[in-house]
XYZ file of N, CA, C and O in Angstrom:
692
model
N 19.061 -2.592 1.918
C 19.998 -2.268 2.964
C 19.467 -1.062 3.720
O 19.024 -0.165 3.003
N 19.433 -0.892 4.901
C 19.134 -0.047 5.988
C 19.984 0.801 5.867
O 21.011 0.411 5.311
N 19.947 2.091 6.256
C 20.886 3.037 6.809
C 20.122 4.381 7.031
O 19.337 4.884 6.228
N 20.526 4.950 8.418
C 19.873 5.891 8.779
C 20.653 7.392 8.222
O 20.250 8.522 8.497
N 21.426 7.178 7.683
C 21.845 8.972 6.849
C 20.258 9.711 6.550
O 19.091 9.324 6.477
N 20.880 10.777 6.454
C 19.952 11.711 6.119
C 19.510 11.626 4.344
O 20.183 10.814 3.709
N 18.887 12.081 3.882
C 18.044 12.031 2.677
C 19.174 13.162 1.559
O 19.294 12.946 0.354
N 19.932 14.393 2.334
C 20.194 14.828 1.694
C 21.704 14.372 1.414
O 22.324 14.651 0.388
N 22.117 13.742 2.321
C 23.424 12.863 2.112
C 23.593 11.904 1.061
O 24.700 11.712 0.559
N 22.302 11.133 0.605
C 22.111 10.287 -0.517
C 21.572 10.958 -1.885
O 20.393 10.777 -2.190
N 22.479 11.788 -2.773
C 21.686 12.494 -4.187
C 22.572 11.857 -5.261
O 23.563 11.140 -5.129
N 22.061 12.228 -6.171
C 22.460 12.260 -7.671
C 22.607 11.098 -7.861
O 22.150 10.245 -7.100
N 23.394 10.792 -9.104
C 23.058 9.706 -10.197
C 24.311 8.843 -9.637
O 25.278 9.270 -9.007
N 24.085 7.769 -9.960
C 25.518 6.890 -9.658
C 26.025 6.114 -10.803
O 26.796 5.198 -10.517
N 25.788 6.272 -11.837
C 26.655 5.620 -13.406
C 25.918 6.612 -14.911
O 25.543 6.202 -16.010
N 25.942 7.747 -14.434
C 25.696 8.801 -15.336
C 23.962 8.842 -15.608
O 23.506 8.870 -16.751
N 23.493 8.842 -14.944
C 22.016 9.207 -15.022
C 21.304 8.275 -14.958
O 20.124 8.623 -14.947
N 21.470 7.102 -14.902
C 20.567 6.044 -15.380
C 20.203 5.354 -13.994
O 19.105 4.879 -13.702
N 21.300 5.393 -13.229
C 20.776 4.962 -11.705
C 20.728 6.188 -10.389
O 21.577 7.066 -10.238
N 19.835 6.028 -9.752
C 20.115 7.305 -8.628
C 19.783 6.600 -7.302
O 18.839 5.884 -6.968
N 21.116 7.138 -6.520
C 20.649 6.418 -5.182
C 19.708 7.278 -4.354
O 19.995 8.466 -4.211
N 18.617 6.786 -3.800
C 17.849 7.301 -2.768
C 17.682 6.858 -1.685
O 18.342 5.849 -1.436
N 16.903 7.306 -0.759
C 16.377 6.870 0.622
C 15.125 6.755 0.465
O 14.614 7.758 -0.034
N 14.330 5.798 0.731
C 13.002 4.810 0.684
C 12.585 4.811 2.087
O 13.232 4.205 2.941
N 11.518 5.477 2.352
C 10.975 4.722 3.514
C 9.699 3.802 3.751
O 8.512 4.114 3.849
N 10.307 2.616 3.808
C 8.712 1.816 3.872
C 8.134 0.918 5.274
O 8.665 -0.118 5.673
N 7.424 1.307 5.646
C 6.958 0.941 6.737
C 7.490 1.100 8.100
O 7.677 0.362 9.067
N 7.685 2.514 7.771
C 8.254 2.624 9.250
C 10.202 3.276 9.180
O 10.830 4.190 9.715
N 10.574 1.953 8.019
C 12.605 1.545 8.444
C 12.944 2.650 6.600
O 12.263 3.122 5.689
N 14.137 2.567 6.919
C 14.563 4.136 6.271
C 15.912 3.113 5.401
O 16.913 2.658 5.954
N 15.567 2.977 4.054
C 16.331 2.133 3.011
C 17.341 3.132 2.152
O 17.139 4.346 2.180
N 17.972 2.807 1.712
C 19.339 3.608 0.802
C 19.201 2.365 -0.191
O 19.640 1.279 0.186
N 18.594 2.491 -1.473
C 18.425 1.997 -2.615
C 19.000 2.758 -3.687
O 19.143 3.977 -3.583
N 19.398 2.008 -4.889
C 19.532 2.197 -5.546
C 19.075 2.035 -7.349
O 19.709 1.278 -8.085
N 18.086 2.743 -7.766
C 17.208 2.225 -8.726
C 17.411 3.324 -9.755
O 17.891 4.458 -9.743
N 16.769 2.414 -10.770
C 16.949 2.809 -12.422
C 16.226 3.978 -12.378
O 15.671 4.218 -11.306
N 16.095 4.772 -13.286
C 15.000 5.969 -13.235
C 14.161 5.821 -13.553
O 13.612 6.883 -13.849
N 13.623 5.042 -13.706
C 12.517 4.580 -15.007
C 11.956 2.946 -14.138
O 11.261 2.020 -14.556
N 12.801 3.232 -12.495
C 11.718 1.915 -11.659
C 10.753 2.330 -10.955
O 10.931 3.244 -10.149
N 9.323 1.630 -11.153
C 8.729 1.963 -10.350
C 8.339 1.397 -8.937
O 8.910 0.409 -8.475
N 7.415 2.018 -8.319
C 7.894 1.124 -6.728
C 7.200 0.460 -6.703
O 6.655 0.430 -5.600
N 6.763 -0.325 -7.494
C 5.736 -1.494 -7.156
C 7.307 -2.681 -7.708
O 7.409 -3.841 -7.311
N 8.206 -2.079 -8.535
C 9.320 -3.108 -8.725
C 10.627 -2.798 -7.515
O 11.572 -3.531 -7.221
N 10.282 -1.519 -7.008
C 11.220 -1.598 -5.901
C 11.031 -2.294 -4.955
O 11.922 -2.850 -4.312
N 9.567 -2.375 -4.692
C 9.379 -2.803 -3.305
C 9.481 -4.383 -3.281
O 9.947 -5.058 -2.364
N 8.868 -4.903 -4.658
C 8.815 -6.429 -4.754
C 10.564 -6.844 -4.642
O 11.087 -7.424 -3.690
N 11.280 -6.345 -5.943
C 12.486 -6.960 -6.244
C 13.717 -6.390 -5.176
O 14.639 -7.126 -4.824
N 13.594 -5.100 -4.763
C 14.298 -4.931 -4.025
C 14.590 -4.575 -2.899
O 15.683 -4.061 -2.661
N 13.213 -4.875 -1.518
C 13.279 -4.701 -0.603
C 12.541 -6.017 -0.116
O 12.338 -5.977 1.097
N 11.913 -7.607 -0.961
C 11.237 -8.020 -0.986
C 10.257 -8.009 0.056
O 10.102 -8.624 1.111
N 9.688 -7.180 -0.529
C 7.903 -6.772 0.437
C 7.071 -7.346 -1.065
O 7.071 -6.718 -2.123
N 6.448 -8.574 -0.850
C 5.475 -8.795 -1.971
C 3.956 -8.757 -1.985
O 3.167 -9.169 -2.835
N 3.756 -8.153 -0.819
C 2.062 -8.241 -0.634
C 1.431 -6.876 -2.047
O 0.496 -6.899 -2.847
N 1.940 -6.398 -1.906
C 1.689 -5.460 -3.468
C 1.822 -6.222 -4.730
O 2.896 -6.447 -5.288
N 0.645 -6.607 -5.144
C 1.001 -7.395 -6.429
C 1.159 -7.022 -7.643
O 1.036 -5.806 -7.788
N 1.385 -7.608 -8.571
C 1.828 -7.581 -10.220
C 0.187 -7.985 -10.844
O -0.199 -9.128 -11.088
N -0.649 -6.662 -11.021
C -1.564 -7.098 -11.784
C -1.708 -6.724 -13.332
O -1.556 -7.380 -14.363
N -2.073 -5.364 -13.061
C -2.441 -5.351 -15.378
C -1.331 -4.624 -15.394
O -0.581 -4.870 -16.339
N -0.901 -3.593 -14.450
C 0.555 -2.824 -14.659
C -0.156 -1.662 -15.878
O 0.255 -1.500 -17.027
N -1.042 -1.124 -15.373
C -1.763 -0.273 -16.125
C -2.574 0.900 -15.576
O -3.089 1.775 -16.273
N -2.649 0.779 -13.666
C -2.881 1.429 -13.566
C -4.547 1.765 -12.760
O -5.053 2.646 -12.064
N -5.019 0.186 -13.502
C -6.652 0.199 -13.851
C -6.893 -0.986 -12.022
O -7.564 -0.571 -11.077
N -6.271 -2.161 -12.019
C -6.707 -3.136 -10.854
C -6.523 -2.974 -10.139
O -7.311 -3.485 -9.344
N -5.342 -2.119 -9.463
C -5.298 -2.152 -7.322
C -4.858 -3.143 -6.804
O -4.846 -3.446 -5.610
N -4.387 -3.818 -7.890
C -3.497 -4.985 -6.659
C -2.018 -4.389 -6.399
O -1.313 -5.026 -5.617
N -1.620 -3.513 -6.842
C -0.600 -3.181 -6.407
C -0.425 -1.899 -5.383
O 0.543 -1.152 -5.245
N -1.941 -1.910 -4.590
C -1.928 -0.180 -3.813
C -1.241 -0.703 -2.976
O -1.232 -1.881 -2.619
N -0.242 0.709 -2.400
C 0.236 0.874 -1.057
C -0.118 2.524 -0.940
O -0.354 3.418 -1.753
N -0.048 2.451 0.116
C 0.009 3.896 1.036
C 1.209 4.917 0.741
O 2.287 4.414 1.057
N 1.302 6.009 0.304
C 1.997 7.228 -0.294
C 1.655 8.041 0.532
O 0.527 8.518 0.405
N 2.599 8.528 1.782
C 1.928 9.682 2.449
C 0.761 9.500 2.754
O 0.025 10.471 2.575
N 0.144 8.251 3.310
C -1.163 8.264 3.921
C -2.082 8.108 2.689
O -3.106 7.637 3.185
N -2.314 8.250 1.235
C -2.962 8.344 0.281
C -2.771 6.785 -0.857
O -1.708 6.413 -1.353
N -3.793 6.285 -0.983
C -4.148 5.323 -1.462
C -3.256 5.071 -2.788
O -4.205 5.465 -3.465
N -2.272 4.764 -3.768
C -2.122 4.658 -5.090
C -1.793 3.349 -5.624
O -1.613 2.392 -4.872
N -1.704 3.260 -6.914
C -1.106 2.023 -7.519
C 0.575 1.984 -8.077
O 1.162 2.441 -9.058
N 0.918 1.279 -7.026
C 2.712 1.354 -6.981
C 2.946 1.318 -8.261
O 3.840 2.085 -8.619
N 2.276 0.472 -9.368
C 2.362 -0.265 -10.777
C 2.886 1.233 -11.752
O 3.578 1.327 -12.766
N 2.255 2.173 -10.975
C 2.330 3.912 -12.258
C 2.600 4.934 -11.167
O 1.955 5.947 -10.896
N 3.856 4.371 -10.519
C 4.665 5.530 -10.082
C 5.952 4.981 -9.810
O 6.254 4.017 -9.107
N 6.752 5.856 -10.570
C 8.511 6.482 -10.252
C 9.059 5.841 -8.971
O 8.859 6.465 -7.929
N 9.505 5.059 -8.929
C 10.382 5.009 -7.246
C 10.993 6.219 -6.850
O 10.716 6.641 -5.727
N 11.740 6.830 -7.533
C 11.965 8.204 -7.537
C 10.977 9.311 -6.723
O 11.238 10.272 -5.999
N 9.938 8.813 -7.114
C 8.526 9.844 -7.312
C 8.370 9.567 -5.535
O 7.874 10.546 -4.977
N 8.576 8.870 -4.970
C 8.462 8.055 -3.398
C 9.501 8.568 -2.369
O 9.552 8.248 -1.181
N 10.248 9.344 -2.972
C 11.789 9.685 -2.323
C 11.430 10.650 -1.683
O 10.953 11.577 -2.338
N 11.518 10.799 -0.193
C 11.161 11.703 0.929
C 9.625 11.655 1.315
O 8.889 12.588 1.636
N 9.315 10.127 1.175
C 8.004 10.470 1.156
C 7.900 8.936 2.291
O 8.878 8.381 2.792
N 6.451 8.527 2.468
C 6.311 7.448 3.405
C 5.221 6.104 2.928
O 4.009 6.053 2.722
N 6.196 5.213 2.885
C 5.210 4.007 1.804
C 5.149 3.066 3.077
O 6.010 2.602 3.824
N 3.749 2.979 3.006
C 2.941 1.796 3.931
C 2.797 0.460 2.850
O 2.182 0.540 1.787
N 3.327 -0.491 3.224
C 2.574 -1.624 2.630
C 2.029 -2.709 3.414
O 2.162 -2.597 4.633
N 1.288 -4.013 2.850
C 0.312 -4.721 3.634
C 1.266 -5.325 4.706
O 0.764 -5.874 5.687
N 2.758 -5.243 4.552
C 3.579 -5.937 5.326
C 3.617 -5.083 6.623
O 3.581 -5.533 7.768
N 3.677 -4.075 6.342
C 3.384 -3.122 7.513
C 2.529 -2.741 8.537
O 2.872 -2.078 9.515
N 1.116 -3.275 8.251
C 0.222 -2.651 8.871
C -0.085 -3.298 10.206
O -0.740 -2.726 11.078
N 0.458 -4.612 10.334
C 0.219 -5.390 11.339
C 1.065 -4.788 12.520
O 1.512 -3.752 12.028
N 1.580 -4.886 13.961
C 2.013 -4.349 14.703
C 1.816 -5.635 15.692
O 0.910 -6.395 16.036
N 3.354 -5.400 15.971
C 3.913 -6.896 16.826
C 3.450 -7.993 16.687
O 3.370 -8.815 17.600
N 3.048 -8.186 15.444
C 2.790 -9.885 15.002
C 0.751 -10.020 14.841
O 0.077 -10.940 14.379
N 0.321 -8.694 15.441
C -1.038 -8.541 15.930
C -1.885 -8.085 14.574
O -1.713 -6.963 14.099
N -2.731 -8.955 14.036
C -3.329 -7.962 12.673
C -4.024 -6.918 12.767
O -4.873 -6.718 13.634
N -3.682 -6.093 11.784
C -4.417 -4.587 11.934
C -6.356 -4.557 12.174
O -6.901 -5.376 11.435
N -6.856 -4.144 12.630
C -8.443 -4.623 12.822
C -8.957 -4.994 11.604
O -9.500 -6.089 11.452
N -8.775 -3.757 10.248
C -9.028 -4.125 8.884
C -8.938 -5.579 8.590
O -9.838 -6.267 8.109
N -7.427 -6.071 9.027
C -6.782 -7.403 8.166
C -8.393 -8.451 8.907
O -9.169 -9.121 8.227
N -8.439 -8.253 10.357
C -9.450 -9.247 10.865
C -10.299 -9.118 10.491
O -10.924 -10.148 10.237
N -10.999 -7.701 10.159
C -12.099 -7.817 9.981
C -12.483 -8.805 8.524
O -13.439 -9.573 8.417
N -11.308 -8.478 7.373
C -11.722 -9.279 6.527
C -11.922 -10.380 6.481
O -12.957 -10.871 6.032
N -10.851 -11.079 6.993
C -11.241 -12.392 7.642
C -12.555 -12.361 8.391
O -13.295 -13.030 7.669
N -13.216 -11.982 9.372
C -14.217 -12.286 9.973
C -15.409 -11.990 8.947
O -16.592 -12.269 9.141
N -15.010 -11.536 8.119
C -16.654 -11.535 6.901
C -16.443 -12.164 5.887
O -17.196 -11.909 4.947
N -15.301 -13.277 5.661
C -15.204 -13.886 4.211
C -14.945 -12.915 3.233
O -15.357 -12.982 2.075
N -14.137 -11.851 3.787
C -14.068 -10.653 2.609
C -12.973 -11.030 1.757
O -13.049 -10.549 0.627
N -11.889 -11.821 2.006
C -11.147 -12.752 1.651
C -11.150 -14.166 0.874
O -11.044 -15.252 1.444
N -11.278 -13.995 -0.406
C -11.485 -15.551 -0.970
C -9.649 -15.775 -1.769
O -8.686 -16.096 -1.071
N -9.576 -15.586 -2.885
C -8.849 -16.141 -3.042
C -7.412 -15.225 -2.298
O -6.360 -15.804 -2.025
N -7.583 -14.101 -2.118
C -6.842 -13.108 -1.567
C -5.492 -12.015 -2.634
O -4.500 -11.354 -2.331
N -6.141 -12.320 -3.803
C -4.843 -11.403 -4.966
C -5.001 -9.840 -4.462
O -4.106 -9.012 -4.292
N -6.556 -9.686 -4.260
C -6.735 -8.059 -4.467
C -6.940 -7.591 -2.733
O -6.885 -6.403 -2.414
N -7.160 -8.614 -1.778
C -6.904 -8.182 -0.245
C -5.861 -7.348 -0.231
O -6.257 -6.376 0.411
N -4.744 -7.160 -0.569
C -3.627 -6.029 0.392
C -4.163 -4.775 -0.048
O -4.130 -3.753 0.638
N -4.808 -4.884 -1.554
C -4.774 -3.342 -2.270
C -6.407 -2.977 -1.348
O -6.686 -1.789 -1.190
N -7.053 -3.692 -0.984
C -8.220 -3.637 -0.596
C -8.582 -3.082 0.682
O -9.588 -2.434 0.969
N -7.496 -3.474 1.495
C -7.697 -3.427 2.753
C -6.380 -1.963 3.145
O -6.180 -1.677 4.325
N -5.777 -1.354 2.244
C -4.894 -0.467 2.325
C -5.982 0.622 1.746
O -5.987 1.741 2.260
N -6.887 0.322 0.708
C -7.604 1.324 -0.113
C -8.389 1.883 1.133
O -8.696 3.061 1.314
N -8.684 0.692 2.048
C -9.708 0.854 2.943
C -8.903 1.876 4.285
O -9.281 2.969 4.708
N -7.665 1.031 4.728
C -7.448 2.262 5.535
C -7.107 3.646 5.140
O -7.158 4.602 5.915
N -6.753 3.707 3.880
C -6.390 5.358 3.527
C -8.301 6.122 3.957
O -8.480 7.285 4.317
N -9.205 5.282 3.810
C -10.279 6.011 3.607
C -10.893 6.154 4.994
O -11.974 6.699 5.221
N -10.107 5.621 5.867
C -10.636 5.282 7.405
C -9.805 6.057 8.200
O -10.067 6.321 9.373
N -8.552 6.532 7.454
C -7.677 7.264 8.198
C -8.278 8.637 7.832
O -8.393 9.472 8.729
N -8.559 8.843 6.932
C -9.397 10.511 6.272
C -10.287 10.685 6.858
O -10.374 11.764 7.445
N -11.609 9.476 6.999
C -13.231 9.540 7.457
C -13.282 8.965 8.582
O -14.453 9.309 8.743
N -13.080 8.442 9.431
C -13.402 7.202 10.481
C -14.724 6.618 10.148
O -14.937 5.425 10.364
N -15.894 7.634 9.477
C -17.410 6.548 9.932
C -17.651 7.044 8.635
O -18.586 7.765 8.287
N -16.603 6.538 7.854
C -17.762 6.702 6.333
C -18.974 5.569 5.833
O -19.143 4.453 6.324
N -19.679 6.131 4.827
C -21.082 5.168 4.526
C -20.969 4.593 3.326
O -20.245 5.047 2.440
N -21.520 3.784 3.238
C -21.342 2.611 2.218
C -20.706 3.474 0.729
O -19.658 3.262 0.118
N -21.623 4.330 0.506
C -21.535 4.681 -0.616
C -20.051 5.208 -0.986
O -19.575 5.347 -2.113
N -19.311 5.523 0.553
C -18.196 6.455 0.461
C -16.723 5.374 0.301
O -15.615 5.649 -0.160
N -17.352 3.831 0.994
C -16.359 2.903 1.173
C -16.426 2.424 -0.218
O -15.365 2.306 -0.831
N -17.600 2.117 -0.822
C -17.393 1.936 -2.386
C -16.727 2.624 -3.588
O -16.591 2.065 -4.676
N -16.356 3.769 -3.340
C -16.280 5.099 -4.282
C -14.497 5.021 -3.822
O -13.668 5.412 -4.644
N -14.126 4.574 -2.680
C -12.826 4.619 -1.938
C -11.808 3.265 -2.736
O -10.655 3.278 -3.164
N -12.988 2.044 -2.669
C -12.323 1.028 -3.342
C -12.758 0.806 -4.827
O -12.541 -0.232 -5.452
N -13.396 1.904 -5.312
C -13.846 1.702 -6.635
C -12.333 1.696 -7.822
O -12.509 1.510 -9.027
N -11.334 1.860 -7.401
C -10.042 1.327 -7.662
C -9.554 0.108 -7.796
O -8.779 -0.112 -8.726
N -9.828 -0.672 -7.109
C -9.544 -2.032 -6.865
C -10.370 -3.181 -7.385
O -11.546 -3.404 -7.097
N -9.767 -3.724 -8.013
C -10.806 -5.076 -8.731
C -10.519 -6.028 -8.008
O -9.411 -6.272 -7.531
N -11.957 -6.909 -7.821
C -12.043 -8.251 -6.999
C -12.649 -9.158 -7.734
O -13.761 -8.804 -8.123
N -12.235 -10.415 -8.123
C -12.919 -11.268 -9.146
C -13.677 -11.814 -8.425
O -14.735 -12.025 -9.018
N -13.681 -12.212 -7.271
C -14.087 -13.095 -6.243
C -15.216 -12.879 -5.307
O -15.810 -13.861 -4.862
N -15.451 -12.067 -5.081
C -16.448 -11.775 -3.853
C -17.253 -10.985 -4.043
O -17.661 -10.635 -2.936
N -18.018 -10.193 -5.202
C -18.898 -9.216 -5.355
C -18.764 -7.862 -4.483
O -19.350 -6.795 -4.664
N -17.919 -8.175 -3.585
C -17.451 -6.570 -2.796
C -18.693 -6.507 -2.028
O -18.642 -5.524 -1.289
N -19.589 -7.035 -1.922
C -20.505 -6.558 -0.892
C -19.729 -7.504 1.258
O -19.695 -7.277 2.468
N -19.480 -8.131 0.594
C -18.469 -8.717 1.766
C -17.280 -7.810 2.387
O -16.852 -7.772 3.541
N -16.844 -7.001 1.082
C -15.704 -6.156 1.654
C -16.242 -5.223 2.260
O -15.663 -4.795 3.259
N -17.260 -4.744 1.924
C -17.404 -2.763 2.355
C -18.614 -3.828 3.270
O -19.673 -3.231 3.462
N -18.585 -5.056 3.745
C -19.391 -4.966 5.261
C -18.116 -5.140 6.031
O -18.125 -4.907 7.240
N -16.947 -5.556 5.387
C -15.354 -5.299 6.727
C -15.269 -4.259 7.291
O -15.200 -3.947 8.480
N -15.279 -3.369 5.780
C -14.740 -2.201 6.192
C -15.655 -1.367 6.719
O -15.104 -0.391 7.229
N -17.430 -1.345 6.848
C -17.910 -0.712 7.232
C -17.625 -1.553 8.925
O -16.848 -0.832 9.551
N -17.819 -2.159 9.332
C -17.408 -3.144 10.486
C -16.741 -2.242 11.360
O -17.261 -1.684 12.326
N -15.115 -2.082 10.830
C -14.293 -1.711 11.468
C -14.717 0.041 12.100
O -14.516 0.482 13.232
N -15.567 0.991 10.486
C -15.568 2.414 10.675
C -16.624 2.082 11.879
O -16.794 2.871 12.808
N -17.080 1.260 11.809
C -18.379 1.742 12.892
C -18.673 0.646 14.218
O -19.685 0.480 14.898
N -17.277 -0.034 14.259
C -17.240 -1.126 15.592
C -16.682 -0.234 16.391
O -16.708 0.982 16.202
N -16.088 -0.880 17.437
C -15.540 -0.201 18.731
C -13.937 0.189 18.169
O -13.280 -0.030 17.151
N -13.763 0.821 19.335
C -12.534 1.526 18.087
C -11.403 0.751 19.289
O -11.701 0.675 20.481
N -9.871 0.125 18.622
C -9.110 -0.126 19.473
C -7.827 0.287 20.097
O -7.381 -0.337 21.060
């Protein structure tokens, strides 16, 4: 549910500690949720805002299919607090597109087959813009070290970091 109140209008616990309502912002729109203390936002975002491009992988911490954007910074929704997200700004893959138009990243993957079966694309291509929003023209070594988070069963990654080098060093739009 939407609602534009302020952050400090929405506090404390709502059935003695165990639930707390907050304000979520993901992609932009400003949510009034209500979650367990102990949810994290890779289950907020799936179950209760359904945004599913963040996936359910080892839930450990270790694969990257569940990155979204935290304040501009790369993490795995899977090992953090929904709580931990409260006043803060979550990008996910649902987001990045703008008026129906894919983000250059999303094309570029597509235009290099960086995309096969597509589980670990959202965490991939989010890992990639946190590192494009920091560097604009980083070098291989820096796009590897950026997604060295993210596991890809599929494509040896030399396909990905030619997307993402693509985008740091194509024309800019």
């Amino acid at each position: 549910m939407q609602d534009n109140r302020l952050d400090a209008e929405v506090t404390g616990a709502t059935d003695g500690g165990d639930k707390h309502q907050m304000l979520l912002t993901v992609n932009g729109r400003r949510h009034v949720i209500t979650v367990k203390a102990d949810a994290t936002l890779l289950d907020v975002l799936r179950n209760d805002l359904g945004l599913t491009g963040a996936r359910r992988g080892c839930e450990t911490n270790f694969c990257g299919a569940c990155t979204v954007l935290l304040d501009g910074k790369a993490v795995h929704s899977c090992s953090v607090l929904a709580m931990a997200a409260r006043n803060k700004s979550v990008l996910t893959i649902e987001g990045l597109s703008e008026d129906g138009k894919l983000h250059r990243l999303q094309e570029s993957f597509v235009e290099h087959g960086a995309i096969q079966c597509g589980y670990c694309s959202p965490g991939m291509i989010l890992a990639a813009k946190a590192l494009i929003d920091e560097n604009p023209t980083p070098d291989e070594h820096e796009v590897r070290q950026a997604i060295s988070g993210n596991l890809c069963r599929c494509t040896g990654y030399k396909k990905i970091v030619q997307a993402v080098l693509a985008v740091a060093h194509g024309p800019r739009s």
